[in-house]
């Protein structure tokens, strides 16, 4: 703990109804919106892996560290209430870096009415590590889980995919409001957010649900960044490969019964487009339907932390 | 996320009544013991700062990472319910290290009936960073806060102090049961656990309460490790200096009205000794009463993370 930084935070962090004690005790006390259950997400981000401080403004990094957690709560159709921010700061320039990170965290927290409720600030000789934990309330129709998909469900996605490394992986727009609105209006079966990669995360959802999926490749919404990245790299990977495997799009993948899917696609009830990209089937594993109608195995590409 | 490690954890982590969904979704759902308020503590520990993997078994490191959070909840007289463990693992040997850490975390969690509810596992080229977040219930007479001390209160401590670097800083015994028992039986005014250092943490408590304290130096319970460390170092710092400033004792500092203090000292209702080390006074700051009765300013020695 560095006293001066804690004092700065106390002045800078707004009071919040969910935070009766404010910050600065041994632990925080968070008022729940609904009794009984708390939804908790936690993500650790590291300099050189999830961002590069040599290239990105600390405010964008701070924004990402909170946003990826909010995205996890969106995937559960949960309403975030409080965030905890722990930092391992490089000794040199650590104070200014911490302030920069919080200048990215606090506006996003305010935007989603999330109380910045505590954390732990440390310094060391290593690179920046930021670990954020977010609490949320389950909500009326929550929690939405990965395990709820059923054979025959349609697979819908928000937004478009690929090429997030060009900048969108930092400027994450967590689909919290979209998820709450959809869970409020429609009987969603299962959900996940795309962090590792569209194919990889759909595969996670299928594995948890004990089923598989057939993806219509022609229907994958490809982000312009995926086109740009494919053109820049010119390594033979078309934009579709980037859409399926790049990850960090932080869009939602949802499964719903076919009639519900039809309503959602017609009504388009959120600001970002909903697209039908395929169906849930009983046979485990991912398959892809090509434009010529042929079905083949689809590799669940995406990011995995490798260690031995 | 590394799939094989998640699978290992799913097999290894016991089911828990507070954890209706188990682990492995985008976020965890935790059943609260009491409705309305959740107590949350979070601590980040780094290799080379809070432990050295070159010297300490990963199980002891894992134990410490959870124990320091449980100690924070003890300081709030709160009952821990669920823990979240996020790791930045070195790529080489990361899987074995993660398993070792959890082999230290899981027995401690079981001992305190805490559900290991989720987390985030990453790999990188840096040293190990572990960030643990613990949720708890406020309890009947909680939360106990730093800000409740009043002039005239006696200052009581559990256990003894100093020299934790010789090993006790790893083998932390969080005073959770002791705190719950004391809060159940006595009207405690304020509390903090000793992580930065006895003098430093008492100073934190006083600052939050808007008062000061006079410490009776002759009454500070000095741990045998403080004697050993003073003898080893032979740098002119007596054992008392170590007791006041070393930190990481993870004992409790409590303030109570004088009549309550008398009952507590007579009854000694917990397994670890309670000792009266001084009094809370209106005048801000820490002072020390020497054995000859003279009162002088006491430096709030202890650990601070330094960065510029």
XYZ file of C-alpha atoms in Angstrom:
616
model
C 0.000 0.000 0.000
C 1.267 3.435 -0.845
C -0.420 6.017 1.344
C -0.227 8.920 -1.103
C -1.840 6.884 -3.863
C -4.601 5.655 -1.548
C -5.273 9.279 -0.597
C -5.394 10.280 -4.260
C -7.844 7.458 -4.932
C -10.034 8.419 -2.007
C -10.373 11.908 -3.400
C -10.781 10.731 -6.968
C -13.183 7.786 -6.510
C -16.766 8.976 -6.224
C -19.003 7.910 -3.341
C -21.409 5.167 -4.312
C -24.655 3.876 -2.838
C -23.385 0.290 -3.092
C -20.351 1.170 -0.966
C -21.447 2.177 2.542
C -17.902 2.396 4.024
C -16.027 3.969 1.119
C -12.516 2.620 0.489
C -9.497 2.152 2.751
C -10.360 -0.482 5.377
C -8.964 -4.046 5.483
C -11.794 -5.179 3.228
C -14.673 -3.517 1.440
C -18.354 -3.876 2.201
C -20.606 -4.029 -0.860
C -24.379 -3.634 -0.679
C -26.051 -6.221 -2.876
C -28.775 -5.235 -5.309
C -30.506 -8.542 -4.772
C -30.150 -10.834 -1.805
C -28.755 -14.311 -1.929
C -26.404 -14.618 -4.873
C -23.387 -12.702 -6.062
C -21.839 -13.053 -9.514
C -18.056 -12.662 -9.543
C -15.636 -12.299 -12.426
C -11.885 -11.818 -12.211
C -9.263 -11.210 -14.907
C -5.543 -10.621 -14.685
C -3.834 -8.641 -17.459
C -0.096 -8.364 -17.988
C 2.101 -5.883 -19.835
C 3.511 -7.558 -22.936
C 0.686 -10.107 -23.098
C -2.650 -8.286 -22.939
C -1.354 -4.830 -23.782
C 1.937 -3.015 -24.386
C 2.582 0.106 -22.331
C 5.194 1.083 -24.907
C 2.335 1.494 -27.404
C -0.870 2.094 -25.456
C -1.919 4.983 -23.238
C -2.407 3.831 -19.600
C -5.994 5.089 -19.736
C -6.810 2.660 -22.546
C -5.090 -0.120 -20.587
C -7.093 0.711 -17.444
C -10.271 0.790 -19.514
C -9.512 -2.673 -20.909
C -8.739 -4.159 -17.481
C -12.209 -3.248 -16.210
C -14.018 -3.755 -19.527
C -13.012 -7.410 -19.941
C -14.550 -8.168 -16.543
C -17.721 -6.292 -17.395
C -17.842 -8.366 -20.571
C -17.684 -11.552 -18.462
C -20.656 -10.345 -16.437
C -22.480 -9.463 -19.653
C -21.947 -13.077 -20.723
C -23.803 -14.121 -17.548
C -26.530 -11.502 -18.166
C -25.560 -10.022 -14.792
C -25.537 -6.413 -13.657
C -22.081 -5.317 -12.384
C -22.098 -3.486 -9.055
C -18.541 -3.172 -7.678
C -14.953 -3.462 -8.939
C -11.682 -4.205 -7.139
C -8.402 -3.202 -8.774
C -5.070 -4.768 -7.763
C -1.863 -3.537 -9.346
C 1.768 -4.628 -9.444
C 3.396 -1.387 -10.595
C 6.929 -0.928 -11.889
C 8.840 1.131 -9.306
C 9.887 3.753 -11.841
C 6.918 5.893 -12.820
C 4.494 3.678 -10.917
C 2.501 6.477 -9.345
C 1.840 8.264 -12.646
C 1.017 4.928 -14.273
C -1.478 4.079 -11.526
C -3.203 7.422 -11.957
C -3.348 6.923 -15.714
C -4.884 3.474 -15.309
C -7.546 4.812 -12.949
C -8.305 7.665 -15.357
C -9.344 4.902 -17.741
C -11.098 2.762 -15.135
C -13.199 5.420 -13.430
C -15.133 6.810 -16.428
C -16.050 3.274 -17.509
C -17.111 2.393 -13.960
C -19.253 5.503 -13.850
C -20.782 4.723 -17.237
C -21.968 1.340 -15.908
C -22.747 2.576 -12.371
C -20.053 0.319 -10.894
C -18.518 1.260 -7.525
C -14.708 1.172 -7.501
C -14.634 -0.457 -4.100
C -11.061 -1.396 -3.260
C -7.982 -3.251 -4.346
C -4.321 -3.614 -3.561
C -1.488 -1.441 -4.862
C 2.054 -2.780 -4.937
C 5.357 -1.945 -6.556
C 8.096 -4.225 -7.826
C 10.858 -4.475 -10.406
C 8.669 -6.349 -12.893
C 6.241 -5.177 -15.579
C 2.716 -3.955 -14.847
C 0.200 -6.602 -13.785
C -3.411 -5.578 -13.196
C -5.958 -7.897 -11.640
C -9.564 -6.716 -11.574
C -12.472 -8.440 -9.850
C -16.054 -7.388 -10.471
C -19.120 -8.298 -8.417
C -22.573 -8.289 -9.885
C -26.153 -9.186 -9.210
C -27.725 -12.193 -10.853
C -30.699 -10.292 -12.185
C -34.208 -11.446 -12.852
C -33.506 -14.057 -15.528
C -29.872 -14.737 -14.715
C -27.445 -16.171 -14.489
C -27.035 -16.992 -18.160
C -24.606 -19.881 -18.414
C -22.425 -21.652 -20.953
C -24.087 -24.944 -20.176
C -27.648 -24.181 -21.287
C -27.410 -24.772 -25.075
C -29.749 -27.420 -26.542
C -29.715 -29.234 -29.853
C -31.767 -27.245 -32.362
C -30.878 -23.846 -30.834
C -29.768 -21.135 -33.206
C -26.428 -19.435 -32.507
C -26.678 -15.626 -32.537
C -23.852 -13.146 -32.133
C -23.676 -9.431 -31.455
C -21.466 -7.229 -33.622
C -18.660 -8.404 -35.866
C -15.347 -10.174 -35.500
C -11.639 -10.172 -36.271
C -8.666 -7.852 -36.280
C -9.207 -6.568 -32.721
C -5.406 -6.339 -32.333
C -5.571 -3.166 -34.466
C -7.018 -1.386 -31.413
C -10.463 -2.711 -30.497
C -8.923 -5.162 -28.013
C -8.132 -2.097 -25.884
C -11.252 -0.029 -26.534
C -13.593 -2.809 -25.437
C -17.285 -1.942 -25.338
C -18.692 -4.494 -22.902
C -22.156 -5.690 -23.975
C -23.662 -5.321 -20.503
C -26.722 -3.280 -21.449
C -27.290 -5.434 -24.523
C -27.140 -8.650 -22.495
C -29.490 -7.343 -19.806
C -31.965 -6.137 -22.422
C -31.892 -9.424 -24.322
C -32.169 -11.548 -21.144
C -35.075 -9.367 -20.073
C -36.992 -9.829 -23.348
C -36.108 -13.319 -24.571
C -35.612 -16.795 -23.059
C -31.885 -17.149 -23.727
C -30.480 -20.675 -23.340
C -26.725 -20.114 -23.122
C -24.161 -17.360 -23.509
C -20.431 -16.624 -23.611
C -18.349 -13.592 -24.538
C -15.644 -13.811 -27.177
C -12.248 -13.343 -25.581
C -10.164 -16.299 -26.828
C -11.750 -16.367 -30.309
C -15.201 -16.870 -31.851
C -14.597 -20.524 -32.795
C -12.754 -21.305 -29.571
C -15.381 -19.689 -27.328
C -18.278 -21.290 -29.205
C -16.441 -24.583 -28.678
C -16.206 -23.836 -24.916
C -19.956 -23.204 -24.820
C -20.673 -26.445 -26.712
C -18.365 -28.472 -24.468
C -20.103 -27.146 -21.339
C -23.497 -27.904 -22.865
C -22.516 -31.397 -24.033
C -23.314 -30.667 -27.663
C -21.759 -29.319 -30.865
C -22.421 -26.638 -33.474
C -22.473 -26.184 -37.237
C -21.336 -22.715 -38.210
C -22.464 -21.128 -41.501
C -19.223 -19.555 -42.639
C -20.978 -17.244 -45.105
C -22.900 -15.657 -42.214
C -19.990 -14.766 -39.923
C -20.022 -10.967 -39.519
C -16.521 -9.884 -40.430
C -15.242 -6.630 -38.940
C -13.493 -4.170 -41.289
C -10.435 -4.577 -39.015
C -10.248 -8.229 -40.100
C -10.146 -7.106 -43.749
C -7.468 -4.537 -42.962
C -5.390 -7.017 -40.984
C -5.590 -9.683 -43.705
C -4.466 -7.097 -46.287
C -1.620 -5.881 -44.038
C -0.334 -9.354 -43.236
C -0.808 -10.925 -46.688
C 0.053 -14.311 -45.185
C -2.698 -16.257 -46.925
C -5.140 -15.973 -44.003
C -8.385 -14.465 -45.302
C -10.473 -12.077 -43.156
C -12.723 -15.022 -42.171
C -9.811 -16.724 -40.394
C -9.272 -13.558 -38.364
C -12.982 -13.361 -37.521
C -12.988 -16.963 -36.302
C -9.705 -17.011 -34.439
C -8.368 -13.595 -33.440
C -10.434 -13.178 -30.273
C -10.734 -10.181 -27.943
C -13.838 -9.023 -29.828
C -15.817 -9.106 -26.556
C -19.044 -9.691 -28.441
C -21.705 -12.084 -27.159
C -22.480 -15.569 -28.489
C -25.999 -16.625 -27.499
C -28.061 -19.722 -28.170
C -31.857 -19.573 -28.354
C -34.705 -21.705 -29.709
C -35.356 -21.115 -33.462
C -38.613 -19.195 -32.968
C -36.946 -16.884 -30.442
C -34.062 -16.385 -32.864
C -36.518 -15.338 -35.581
C -38.074 -12.722 -33.263
C -34.685 -11.399 -32.201
C -33.428 -11.135 -35.776
C -36.571 -9.338 -36.909
C -36.833 -7.043 -33.915
C -33.082 -6.297 -33.638
C -33.774 -4.869 -30.163
C -30.262 -3.592 -29.379
C -28.024 -0.963 -30.956
C -25.558 -3.518 -32.287
C -26.671 -5.992 -35.000
C -27.649 -9.557 -34.083
C -26.632 -12.202 -36.620
C -27.492 -15.889 -36.915
C -24.240 -17.808 -37.526
C -25.368 -21.406 -37.164
C -27.064 -24.069 -35.112
C -26.478 -26.210 -32.066
C -26.455 -29.936 -32.832
C -26.255 -33.063 -30.713
C -22.959 -34.264 -32.191
C -20.056 -32.848 -30.164
C -17.442 -30.650 -31.801
C -17.480 -27.731 -34.193
C -18.247 -28.064 -37.878
C -18.439 -25.448 -40.624
C -20.836 -25.203 -43.543
C -19.040 -23.732 -46.547
C -20.723 -21.481 -49.098
C -21.134 -24.539 -51.347
C -23.042 -26.318 -48.572
C -20.321 -28.832 -47.721
C -19.843 -29.491 -43.989
C -16.326 -30.021 -42.618
C -14.616 -30.045 -39.244
C -13.910 -26.549 -37.870
C -10.743 -26.063 -35.823
C -11.559 -24.179 -32.575
C -8.855 -21.600 -33.202
C -8.125 -19.000 -30.573
C -5.747 -17.990 -27.825
C -4.498 -20.416 -25.189
C -1.938 -19.641 -22.505
C 0.850 -22.146 -23.070
C 3.088 -23.390 -20.325
C 4.922 -26.578 -19.472
C -6.992 -19.958 -19.645
C -5.201 -23.258 -20.019
C -7.759 -26.020 -20.561
C -5.725 -28.834 -18.992
C -5.166 -26.835 -15.799
C -8.851 -25.881 -15.589
C -9.722 -29.562 -15.929
C -7.258 -30.464 -13.183
C -8.790 -27.813 -10.941
C -12.308 -28.994 -11.619
C -11.365 -32.471 -10.474
C -9.324 -31.243 -7.530
C -11.575 -28.483 -6.160
C -14.319 -29.930 -3.961
C -17.973 -29.092 -4.535
C -19.262 -26.504 -2.117
C -22.732 -25.509 -0.967
C -21.890 -21.820 -1.540
C -21.066 -22.532 -5.176
C -24.181 -23.710 -7.035
C -22.582 -23.725 -10.522
C -19.131 -25.077 -9.723
C -16.233 -23.468 -11.611
C -15.588 -22.837 -15.306
C -18.173 -20.357 -16.584
C -17.481 -16.703 -17.500
C -18.089 -15.707 -13.892
C -18.872 -17.508 -10.660
C -22.098 -17.419 -8.697
C -21.672 -17.359 -4.928
C -24.504 -18.030 -2.507
C -24.418 -15.507 0.312
C -24.660 -16.614 3.918
C -26.528 -13.463 4.782
C -28.454 -11.241 2.449
C -27.616 -7.664 1.647
C -23.918 -7.111 2.243
C -20.774 -8.783 1.001
C -17.320 -8.212 2.496
C -14.512 -8.340 -0.071
C -10.748 -8.444 0.393
C -8.129 -8.662 -2.321
C -4.344 -9.015 -2.151
C -1.738 -9.346 -4.863
C 1.536 -11.128 -4.042
C 4.646 -11.125 -6.209
C 7.677 -13.398 -6.424
C 10.693 -11.535 -5.056
C 8.565 -9.191 -2.956
C 6.152 -11.243 -0.843
C 7.929 -14.598 -1.206
C 10.851 -16.137 -3.070
C 10.152 -19.267 -5.087
C 13.877 -19.993 -5.008
C 13.509 -20.523 -1.243
C 9.897 -21.410 -0.516
C 7.818 -24.423 -1.510
C 4.913 -23.412 -3.804
C 2.477 -24.927 -1.299
C 3.622 -22.473 1.380
C 3.345 -19.636 -1.150
C -0.190 -20.700 -2.100
C -1.100 -20.935 1.566
C 0.169 -17.388 2.154
C -1.717 -15.954 -0.828
C -5.040 -17.125 0.563
C -4.148 -16.655 4.250
C -3.384 -12.933 3.975
C -6.867 -12.380 2.537
C -8.483 -14.445 5.273
C -6.558 -12.297 7.742
C -8.096 -9.168 6.178
C -11.552 -10.644 6.676
C -10.637 -11.558 10.255
C -9.772 -7.885 10.785
C -13.362 -7.075 9.756
C -14.743 -9.874 11.987
C -16.218 -11.361 8.813
C -16.714 -14.996 7.866
C -14.986 -15.868 4.546
C -17.137 -17.783 2.077
C -15.468 -17.892 -1.360
C -12.008 -17.301 -2.865
C -10.896 -16.382 -6.398
C -7.319 -17.107 -7.455
C -5.682 -15.336 -10.408
C -2.176 -16.294 -11.469
C 0.470 -14.953 -13.830
C 2.659 -18.033 -14.187
C 6.156 -18.212 -15.666
C 5.943 -20.203 -18.919
C 8.604 -22.678 -17.841
C 7.252 -25.004 -15.170
C 4.045 -23.014 -14.856
C 1.698 -25.979 -14.737
C 3.583 -27.720 -11.905
C 3.864 -24.409 -10.063
C 0.110 -23.808 -10.353
C -0.627 -27.252 -8.959
C 1.792 -26.664 -6.077
C 0.154 -23.339 -5.250
C -3.300 -24.922 -5.216
C -2.013 -27.756 -3.015
C -1.348 -25.014 -0.469
C -4.536 -23.076 -1.132
C -7.051 -25.926 -1.032
C -6.325 -27.365 2.451
C -6.504 -23.876 3.966
C -9.745 -23.163 2.109
C -11.180 -26.427 3.408
C -10.038 -25.651 6.943
C -12.044 -22.408 6.872
C -14.935 -23.788 4.775
C -14.129 -21.390 1.928
C -15.229 -22.318 -1.607
C -12.483 -21.947 -4.217
C -14.859 -20.423 -6.715
C -12.882 -19.259 -9.730
C -10.019 -17.154 -10.972
C -7.910 -16.563 -14.034
C -4.811 -18.490 -15.070
C -2.266 -16.895 -17.399
C 1.306 -17.460 -18.474
C 4.010 -14.954 -19.345
C 7.763 -14.414 -19.331
C 7.732 -12.638 -15.949
C 7.862 -13.923 -12.373
C 4.876 -15.413 -10.547
C 2.133 -12.979 -9.538
C -0.832 -14.266 -7.531
C -3.916 -12.186 -6.873
C -6.508 -13.613 -4.512
C -9.929 -12.149 -3.757
C -12.045 -13.428 -0.889
C -15.744 -12.790 -0.297
C -17.266 -13.008 3.140
C -20.393 -12.398 5.111
C -20.648 -9.456 7.457
C -21.740 -11.533 10.418
C -23.949 -10.620 13.334
C -21.808 -7.876 14.866
C -19.774 -6.940 11.825
C -18.271 -5.373 10.032
C -15.520 -4.428 12.465
C -13.774 -1.353 11.090
C -10.583 0.632 11.508
C -12.549 3.785 12.156
C -14.340 2.787 15.374
C -11.632 3.509 17.995
C -12.519 6.024 20.734
C -10.368 7.941 23.169
C -10.031 5.880 26.348
C -10.175 2.509 24.543
C -7.551 -0.061 25.446
C -5.470 -1.522 22.622
C -5.363 -5.344 22.692
C -3.398 -7.631 20.413
C -3.461 -11.345 19.689
C -0.217 -13.323 19.745
C 3.289 -11.893 19.485
C 5.312 -9.891 17.004
C 8.537 -9.608 15.065
C 10.884 -11.727 12.977
C 8.160 -13.150 10.695
C 10.666 -13.118 7.821
C 12.237 -16.228 9.400
C 9.224 -18.199 8.116
C 5.994 -17.153 9.825
C 5.263 -14.654 7.024
C 4.586 -17.723 4.841
C 2.910 -19.978 7.395
C 0.257 -17.402 8.269
C -2.438 -18.541 10.673
C -5.304 -16.159 9.923
C -7.195 -15.189 13.078
C -10.625 -15.752 11.563
C -12.068 -17.986 14.281
C -10.551 -15.794 16.973
C -12.044 -12.628 15.483
C -15.500 -14.171 15.070
C -15.444 -15.479 18.644
C -14.323 -12.140 20.073
C -16.837 -10.143 18.000
C -19.531 -12.545 19.137
C -18.726 -12.127 22.852
C -17.493 -8.542 23.226
C -18.423 -5.091 21.902
C -15.259 -4.454 19.847
C -14.756 -0.848 18.712
C -12.114 -1.147 15.982
C -9.786 -3.694 14.444
C -6.953 -4.163 11.958
C -4.594 -7.025 11.136
C -0.842 -6.531 11.230
C 0.578 -6.809 7.742
C 2.737 -3.677 7.292
C 3.952 -3.601 10.926
C 2.459 -3.306 14.414
C 3.276 0.413 14.805
C 2.358 1.214 11.207
C -0.966 -0.639 11.305
C -1.915 0.808 14.698
C -1.171 4.199 13.148
C -3.506 3.370 10.222
C -6.256 2.461 12.690
C -5.730 5.699 14.645
C -5.723 7.826 11.488
C -9.009 6.282 10.338
C -10.502 6.841 13.800
C -9.237 10.434 14.071
C -7.307 9.757 17.280
C -3.895 8.617 18.519
C -2.403 5.975 20.787
C 0.152 5.611 23.562
C 1.890 2.257 23.408
C 3.410 0.678 26.532
C 6.653 -0.633 25.108
C 7.217 -2.983 28.060
C 3.973 -4.775 27.213
C 4.604 -5.518 23.513
C 4.571 -9.326 23.156
C 7.818 -10.142 21.406
C 7.985 -13.327 19.354
C 11.036 -15.594 19.816
C 11.695 -15.041 16.084
C 12.301 -11.342 16.847
C 14.939 -12.344 19.416
C 16.560 -14.744 16.945
C 16.527 -12.190 14.153
C 18.054 -9.478 16.350
C 20.802 -11.887 17.405
C 21.454 -12.968 13.794
C 21.585 -9.446 12.403
C 23.481 -7.832 15.305
C 22.848 -4.418 13.699
C 21.862 -2.618 16.892
C 18.121 -3.157 16.409
C 16.745 -4.849 19.542
C 13.929 -7.434 19.323
C 11.410 -4.686 20.233
C 12.203 -2.834 16.994
C 11.443 -5.988 15.059
C 8.189 -6.499 16.970
C 7.084 -2.932 16.183
C 8.213 -2.714 12.580
C 8.748 -6.052 10.844
C 5.128 -6.709 9.933
C 3.528 -9.776 8.336
C 2.620 -11.098 11.799
C -1.052 -11.242 10.746
C -2.166 -10.841 14.340
C -5.145 -8.675 15.283
C -5.057 -5.218 16.871
C -8.372 -4.452 18.586
C -9.634 -1.490 20.557
C -12.260 -1.912 23.271
C -13.572 0.054 26.252
C -11.450 -0.456 29.423
C -14.017 -2.632 31.242
C -14.353 -4.890 28.201
C -10.571 -5.109 27.989
C -10.437 -6.261 31.607
C -12.950 -9.044 30.915
C -11.126 -10.144 27.797
C -7.748 -10.225 29.526
C -9.134 -12.205 32.461
C -11.194 -14.600 30.391
C -8.615 -15.089 27.593
C -11.378 -16.652 25.487
C -9.276 -17.695 22.489
C -6.365 -20.114 22.056
C -3.843 -17.352 21.412
C -2.994 -14.888 24.223
C -4.580 -11.434 24.320
C -2.307 -8.648 25.555
C -2.988 -5.013 26.476
C -0.344 -2.858 24.752
C -1.667 0.645 25.368
C -4.486 3.113 25.077
C -6.292 5.198 22.506
C -6.015 8.957 23.148
C -7.552 12.018 21.556
C -4.218 13.483 20.425
C -3.394 12.232 16.942
C -0.209 10.274 16.274
C 1.597 7.436 17.976
C 3.537 7.820 21.200
C 5.437 5.271 23.261
C 5.706 4.942 27.038
C 9.158 3.670 27.961
C 9.825 1.359 30.905
C 10.837 4.419 32.926
C 7.433 5.997 32.263
C 8.643 8.681 29.832
C 6.425 9.292 26.810
C 8.029 10.038 23.435
C 6.967 10.085 19.784
C 6.807 6.615 18.200
C 7.743 6.272 14.533
C 5.083 4.264 12.672
C 7.669 1.899 11.233
C 6.595 -0.741 8.751
C 6.544 -1.657 5.100
C 5.504 0.774 2.380
C 5.594 0.114 -1.347
C 7.827 2.834 -2.770
C 7.481 4.150 -6.279
C 8.045 7.400 -8.069
